[in-house]
Amino acid sequence: MKLVWSPESASKAYIDTVKSCGNFQESGVAELLSATAAGWNAKLIVEAWLYGGAIATSVGLSIAARHTGARHVCIVLDERSRAAYVKAMYESGMSAPEMVVGDAEEVMVGLVGVDFLVVDCKRKDFARVLRFARFSNKGAVLACKNAYQKSGSDAASAGFRCHGVLERGTRVVRSVFLPVGQGLDITHVGSSSGRSENPKKSPSRWIRHFDQQSGEEHVFRS
């Protein structure tokens, strides 16, 4: 078993997220991640949200979960963060997903089979969230937003790469760093079937993304 891409689901989620998040800060990231989660037909979507962070991505993930019938879980560090998240989702016209409060090691061990994970690099424990994640046997897609925060002002040529902190032995199929929002690193982790896939022989897919704030178009190979 491995992740299978669905262009139709990606397109529907993207359009619905554009309609819901067009006026939000970070809307470009939300649209991209919503389309990606729906396109990969994610069934367990987990996001690590930071108190005071933008809510657009969460709205986009909720929309993707609706399209794929996924379980959507948001993990936060404390009760203050949980209350702020629920309030922000309510004000955006969305219901809050399942909430889990606690530190990375404690909460991630209870979430087995994650196939889509979004982590805010501004969280102090972002690396531990990635390291302790228990991925699906069919593989997973990891997205680290605000990745420029971890590479200084000259991040355009570098940026934080999330595969660098994954547990040893994790098989990375492909990874791409995008100049979207404050930097977005997306990594595809392979299935645990034991088969060694050659990334160069894996089918590639071109994804076109429009940044609603800058008007710029980004085209990248997934």
mmCIF file of C-alpha atoms in Angstrom:
data_model
loop_
_atom_site.group_PDB
_atom_site.id
_atom_site.type_symbol
_atom_site.label_atom_id
_atom_site.label_comp_id
_atom_site.label_asym_id
_atom_site.label_seq_id
_atom_site.Cartn_x
_atom_site.Cartn_y
_atom_site.Cartn_z
ATOM 1 C CA MET A 1 0.000 0.000 0.000
ATOM 2 C CA LYS A 2 1.110 3.536 -0.709
ATOM 3 C CA LEU A 3 -0.358 7.000 -1.019
ATOM 4 C CA VAL A 4 -2.316 7.529 -4.234
ATOM 5 C CA TRP A 5 -2.880 10.980 -5.703
ATOM 6 C CA SER A 6 -6.427 12.156 -6.573
ATOM 7 C CA PRO A 7 -6.452 15.317 -8.762
ATOM 8 C CA GLU A 8 -10.226 15.672 -8.412
ATOM 9 C CA SER A 9 -10.158 15.747 -4.610
ATOM 10 C CA ALA A 10 -7.219 18.176 -4.645
ATOM 11 C CA SER A 11 -9.040 20.543 -7.000
ATOM 12 C CA LYS A 12 -12.272 20.525 -4.984
ATOM 13 C CA ALA A 13 -10.483 21.147 -1.687
ATOM 14 C CA TYR A 14 -8.396 23.931 -3.226
ATOM 15 C CA ILE A 15 -11.461 25.737 -4.577
ATOM 16 C CA ASP A 16 -13.397 25.402 -1.319
ATOM 17 C CA THR A 17 -10.428 26.697 0.667
ATOM 18 C CA VAL A 18 -10.014 29.688 -1.660
ATOM 19 C CA LYS A 19 -13.654 30.559 -0.981
ATOM 20 C CA SER A 20 -13.234 30.214 2.784
ATOM 21 C CA CYS A 21 -9.739 31.651 3.294
ATOM 22 C CA GLY A 22 -9.362 34.337 0.637
ATOM 23 C CA ASN A 23 -9.296 37.157 3.193
ATOM 24 C CA PHE A 24 -7.211 35.374 5.826
ATOM 25 C CA GLN A 25 -3.550 35.840 6.581
ATOM 26 C CA GLU A 26 -1.596 32.830 5.306
ATOM 27 C CA SER A 27 -4.351 31.963 2.829
ATOM 28 C CA GLY A 28 -1.842 30.823 0.195
ATOM 29 C CA VAL A 29 -0.396 28.194 2.527
ATOM 30 C CA ALA A 30 -3.894 27.061 3.522
ATOM 31 C CA GLU A 31 -5.003 26.515 -0.058
ATOM 32 C CA LEU A 32 -1.884 24.591 -0.972
ATOM 33 C CA LEU A 33 -1.971 22.311 2.070
ATOM 34 C CA SER A 34 -5.703 21.697 1.768
ATOM 35 C CA ALA A 35 -5.308 20.595 -1.845
ATOM 36 C CA THR A 36 -2.307 18.431 -0.970
ATOM 37 C CA ALA A 37 -4.053 16.679 1.946
ATOM 38 C CA ALA A 38 -7.156 16.003 -0.129
ATOM 39 C CA GLY A 39 -5.147 14.995 -3.181
ATOM 40 C CA TRP A 40 -3.292 12.345 -1.196
ATOM 41 C CA ASN A 41 -6.619 11.175 0.288
ATOM 42 C CA ALA A 42 -5.333 11.620 3.848
ATOM 43 C CA LYS A 43 -7.231 9.736 6.555
ATOM 44 C CA LEU A 44 -5.476 11.028 9.673
ATOM 45 C CA ILE A 45 -4.599 14.712 9.416
ATOM 46 C CA VAL A 46 -2.644 16.088 12.371
ATOM 47 C CA GLU A 47 -1.596 19.706 12.854
ATOM 48 C CA ALA A 48 0.645 21.156 15.552
ATOM 49 C CA TRP A 49 -0.748 24.641 16.158
ATOM 50 C CA LEU A 50 0.988 27.486 17.981
ATOM 51 C CA TYR A 51 -0.858 29.956 20.218
ATOM 52 C CA GLY A 52 -1.405 33.184 18.298
ATOM 53 C CA GLY A 53 -0.784 31.543 14.935
ATOM 54 C CA ALA A 54 -2.875 32.024 11.806
ATOM 55 C CA ILE A 55 -6.036 29.918 11.577
ATOM 56 C CA ALA A 56 -6.321 29.751 7.778
ATOM 57 C CA THR A 57 -4.304 26.534 7.502
ATOM 58 C CA SER A 58 -6.568 24.876 10.064
ATOM 59 C CA VAL A 59 -9.628 25.875 8.063
ATOM 60 C CA GLY A 60 -8.042 24.449 4.933
ATOM 61 C CA LEU A 61 -7.220 21.162 6.664
ATOM 62 C CA SER A 62 -10.779 20.891 7.973
ATOM 63 C CA ILE A 63 -12.044 21.319 4.428
ATOM 64 C CA ALA A 64 -9.651 18.626 3.194
ATOM 65 C CA ALA A 65 -10.791 16.285 5.980
ATOM 66 C CA ARG A 66 -14.386 16.807 4.927
ATOM 67 C CA HIS A 67 -13.556 15.820 1.356
ATOM 68 C CA THR A 68 -11.625 12.673 2.306
ATOM 69 C CA GLY A 69 -13.577 11.621 5.385
ATOM 70 C CA ALA A 70 -10.417 12.019 7.451
ATOM 71 C CA ARG A 71 -9.938 12.293 11.172
ATOM 72 C CA HIS A 72 -8.576 15.799 11.805
ATOM 73 C CA VAL A 73 -6.648 16.327 15.040
ATOM 74 C CA CYS A 74 -5.066 19.524 16.347
ATOM 75 C CA ILE A 75 -2.392 19.257 19.033
ATOM 76 C CA VAL A 76 -1.631 22.241 21.275
ATOM 77 C CA LEU A 77 0.706 22.817 24.193
ATOM 78 C CA ASP A 78 -1.762 23.997 26.845
ATOM 79 C CA GLU A 79 -5.365 24.866 27.678
ATOM 80 C CA ARG A 80 -4.855 28.522 26.773
ATOM 81 C CA SER A 81 -3.891 27.459 23.260
ATOM 82 C CA ARG A 82 -6.819 25.072 23.031
ATOM 83 C CA ALA A 83 -9.312 27.785 23.988
ATOM 84 C CA ALA A 84 -7.780 30.279 21.539
ATOM 85 C CA TYR A 85 -7.866 27.732 18.712
ATOM 86 C CA VAL A 86 -11.495 26.783 19.297
ATOM 87 C CA LYS A 87 -12.465 30.464 19.407
ATOM 88 C CA ALA A 88 -10.571 31.264 16.194
ATOM 89 C CA MET A 89 -12.156 28.340 14.352
ATOM 90 C CA TYR A 90 -15.609 29.380 15.543
ATOM 91 C CA GLU A 91 -15.049 32.947 14.350
ATOM 92 C CA SER A 92 -13.988 31.607 10.951
ATOM 93 C CA GLY A 93 -17.284 29.741 10.654
ATOM 94 C CA MET A 94 -15.797 26.281 11.236
ATOM 95 C CA SER A 95 -16.167 23.735 14.002
ATOM 96 C CA ALA A 96 -12.989 22.854 15.851
ATOM 97 C CA PRO A 97 -11.596 19.382 15.117
ATOM 98 C CA GLU A 98 -10.535 16.870 17.742
ATOM 99 C CA MET A 99 -8.151 18.555 20.200
ATOM 100 C CA VAL A 100 -5.222 17.008 22.094
ATOM 101 C CA VAL A 101 -3.321 18.959 24.755
ATOM 102 C CA GLY A 102 0.196 18.085 25.873
ATOM 103 C CA ASP A 103 3.848 17.937 24.897
ATOM 104 C CA ALA A 104 5.041 16.347 21.674
ATOM 105 C CA GLU A 105 6.169 12.961 22.969
ATOM 106 C CA GLU A 106 3.024 12.480 25.049
ATOM 107 C CA VAL A 107 0.478 13.336 22.363
ATOM 108 C CA MET A 108 2.146 11.890 19.253
ATOM 109 C CA VAL A 109 2.506 8.403 20.741
ATOM 110 C CA GLY A 110 -1.277 8.180 20.869
ATOM 111 C CA LEU A 111 -1.783 9.157 17.233
ATOM 112 C CA VAL A 112 -0.969 6.085 15.190
ATOM 113 C CA GLY A 113 -1.185 6.036 11.401
ATOM 114 C CA VAL A 114 -0.627 9.724 10.638
ATOM 115 C CA ASP A 115 -0.570 10.257 6.878
ATOM 116 C CA PHE A 116 -0.641 14.068 6.770
ATOM 117 C CA LEU A 117 1.195 16.164 9.359
ATOM 118 C CA VAL A 118 1.474 19.958 9.483
ATOM 119 C CA VAL A 119 3.898 21.514 11.964
ATOM 120 C CA ASP A 120 4.488 25.198 12.706
ATOM 121 C CA CYS A 121 8.242 25.718 12.982
ATOM 122 C CA LYS A 122 7.638 28.541 15.447
ATOM 123 C CA ARG A 123 6.659 25.942 18.050
ATOM 124 C CA LYS A 124 9.530 25.282 20.422
ATOM 125 C CA ASP A 125 8.923 21.529 20.168
ATOM 126 C CA PHE A 126 8.398 21.328 16.400
ATOM 127 C CA ALA A 127 11.335 18.951 15.870
ATOM 128 C CA ARG A 128 10.054 16.573 18.557
ATOM 129 C CA VAL A 129 6.593 16.526 16.977
ATOM 130 C CA LEU A 130 8.205 15.301 13.755
ATOM 131 C CA ARG A 131 10.523 12.858 15.495
ATOM 132 C CA PHE A 132 7.817 11.174 17.574
ATOM 133 C CA ALA A 133 5.179 11.018 14.827
ATOM 134 C CA ARG A 134 3.894 7.502 14.114
ATOM 135 C CA PHE A 135 3.261 7.433 10.387
ATOM 136 C CA SER A 136 0.862 5.309 8.369
ATOM 137 C CA ASN A 137 2.222 2.104 6.810
ATOM 138 C CA LYS A 138 1.280 3.470 3.394
ATOM 139 C CA GLY A 139 3.463 6.553 3.873
ATOM 140 C CA ALA A 140 2.841 10.164 4.861
ATOM 141 C CA VAL A 141 3.205 13.775 3.772
ATOM 142 C CA LEU A 142 4.846 16.197 6.214
ATOM 143 C CA ALA A 143 4.535 19.956 5.897
ATOM 144 C CA CYS A 144 6.592 22.412 7.958
ATOM 145 C CA LYS A 145 5.348 25.979 7.687
ATOM 146 C CA ASN A 146 7.198 29.126 8.808
ATOM 147 C CA ALA A 147 10.353 27.268 7.854
ATOM 148 C CA TYR A 148 12.258 30.523 7.221
ATOM 149 C CA GLN A 149 12.207 31.060 10.977
ATOM 150 C CA LYS A 150 14.841 28.352 11.340
ATOM 151 C CA SER A 151 17.300 29.541 8.729
ATOM 152 C CA GLY A 152 17.797 33.256 9.254
ATOM 153 C CA SER A 153 17.209 36.097 6.824
ATOM 154 C CA ASP A 154 18.972 34.391 3.933
ATOM 155 C CA ALA A 155 16.398 31.600 3.831
ATOM 156 C CA ALA A 156 15.530 31.856 0.164
ATOM 157 C CA SER A 157 18.350 29.488 -0.747
ATOM 158 C CA ALA A 158 18.146 27.277 2.335
ATOM 159 C CA GLY A 159 15.271 27.090 4.788
ATOM 160 C CA PHE A 160 14.594 24.461 7.410
ATOM 161 C CA ARG A 161 14.222 20.953 5.972
ATOM 162 C CA CYS A 162 12.032 18.741 8.129
ATOM 163 C CA HIS A 163 13.519 15.435 6.945
ATOM 164 C CA GLY A 164 16.700 16.374 8.818
ATOM 165 C CA VAL A 165 15.058 15.759 12.210
ATOM 166 C CA LEU A 166 13.073 12.611 11.419
ATOM 167 C CA GLU A 167 13.772 9.363 13.208
ATOM 168 C CA ARG A 168 16.742 7.499 11.741
ATOM 169 C CA GLY A 169 15.663 4.986 9.137
ATOM 170 C CA THR A 170 12.693 7.006 7.897
ATOM 171 C CA ARG A 171 12.609 6.681 4.110
ATOM 172 C CA VAL A 172 12.207 10.043 2.384
ATOM 173 C CA VAL A 173 10.815 9.660 -1.147
ATOM 174 C CA ARG A 174 11.000 13.312 -2.140
ATOM 175 C CA SER A 175 11.169 16.747 -0.564
ATOM 176 C CA VAL A 176 10.548 20.272 -1.838
ATOM 177 C CA PHE A 177 11.018 23.710 -0.261
ATOM 178 C CA LEU A 178 8.563 26.378 -1.444
ATOM 179 C CA PRO A 179 8.754 30.188 -1.060
ATOM 180 C CA VAL A 180 5.132 30.290 0.076
ATOM 181 C CA GLY A 181 4.150 32.242 3.175
ATOM 182 C CA GLN A 182 7.131 32.240 5.535
ATOM 183 C CA GLY A 183 8.637 29.190 3.867
ATOM 184 C CA LEU A 184 7.014 25.792 3.413
ATOM 185 C CA ASP A 185 8.920 22.512 3.442
ATOM 186 C CA ILE A 186 6.973 19.476 2.186
ATOM 187 C CA THR A 187 8.365 15.964 2.534
ATOM 188 C CA HIS A 188 6.891 12.688 1.307
ATOM 189 C CA VAL A 189 7.796 9.762 3.558
ATOM 190 C CA GLY A 190 7.596 6.339 1.926
ATOM 191 C CA SER A 191 5.625 3.314 3.046
ATOM 192 C CA SER A 192 7.076 0.898 5.563
ATOM 193 C CA SER A 193 6.535 -2.109 3.327
ATOM 194 C CA GLY A 194 10.275 -2.584 3.045
ATOM 195 C CA ARG A 195 10.398 -1.985 -0.684
ATOM 196 C CA SER A 196 13.038 0.489 -1.761
ATOM 197 C CA GLU A 197 11.558 2.973 -4.201
ATOM 198 C CA ASN A 198 13.815 5.081 -6.370
ATOM 199 C CA PRO A 199 12.564 8.695 -6.210
ATOM 200 C CA LYS A 200 13.797 9.236 -9.749
ATOM 201 C CA LYS A 201 11.489 6.474 -10.978
ATOM 202 C CA SER A 202 8.456 7.544 -8.964
ATOM 203 C CA PRO A 203 5.700 9.232 -10.983
ATOM 204 C CA SER A 204 5.995 13.013 -10.709
ATOM 205 C CA ARG A 205 3.108 15.447 -10.564
ATOM 206 C CA TRP A 206 3.194 19.128 -11.377
ATOM 207 C CA ILE A 207 1.240 21.367 -9.012
ATOM 208 C CA ARG A 208 0.502 25.008 -9.803
ATOM 209 C CA HIS A 209 -0.087 27.346 -6.877
ATOM 210 C CA PHE A 210 -1.104 31.022 -6.897
ATOM 211 C CA ASP A 211 -0.208 33.192 -3.900
ATOM 212 C CA GLN A 212 -3.344 35.251 -3.271
ATOM 213 C CA GLN A 213 -1.439 38.058 -1.539
ATOM 214 C CA SER A 214 1.512 38.564 -3.896
ATOM 215 C CA GLY A 215 -0.130 37.385 -7.091
ATOM 216 C CA GLU A 216 2.886 35.193 -7.811
ATOM 217 C CA GLU A 217 2.541 31.790 -9.425
ATOM 218 C CA HIS A 218 4.594 28.840 -8.159
ATOM 219 C CA VAL A 219 4.884 25.652 -10.168
ATOM 220 C CA PHE A 220 6.585 22.680 -8.565
ATOM 221 C CA ARG A 221 6.960 18.937 -8.976
ATOM 222 C CA SER A 222 5.601 16.863 -6.080
#
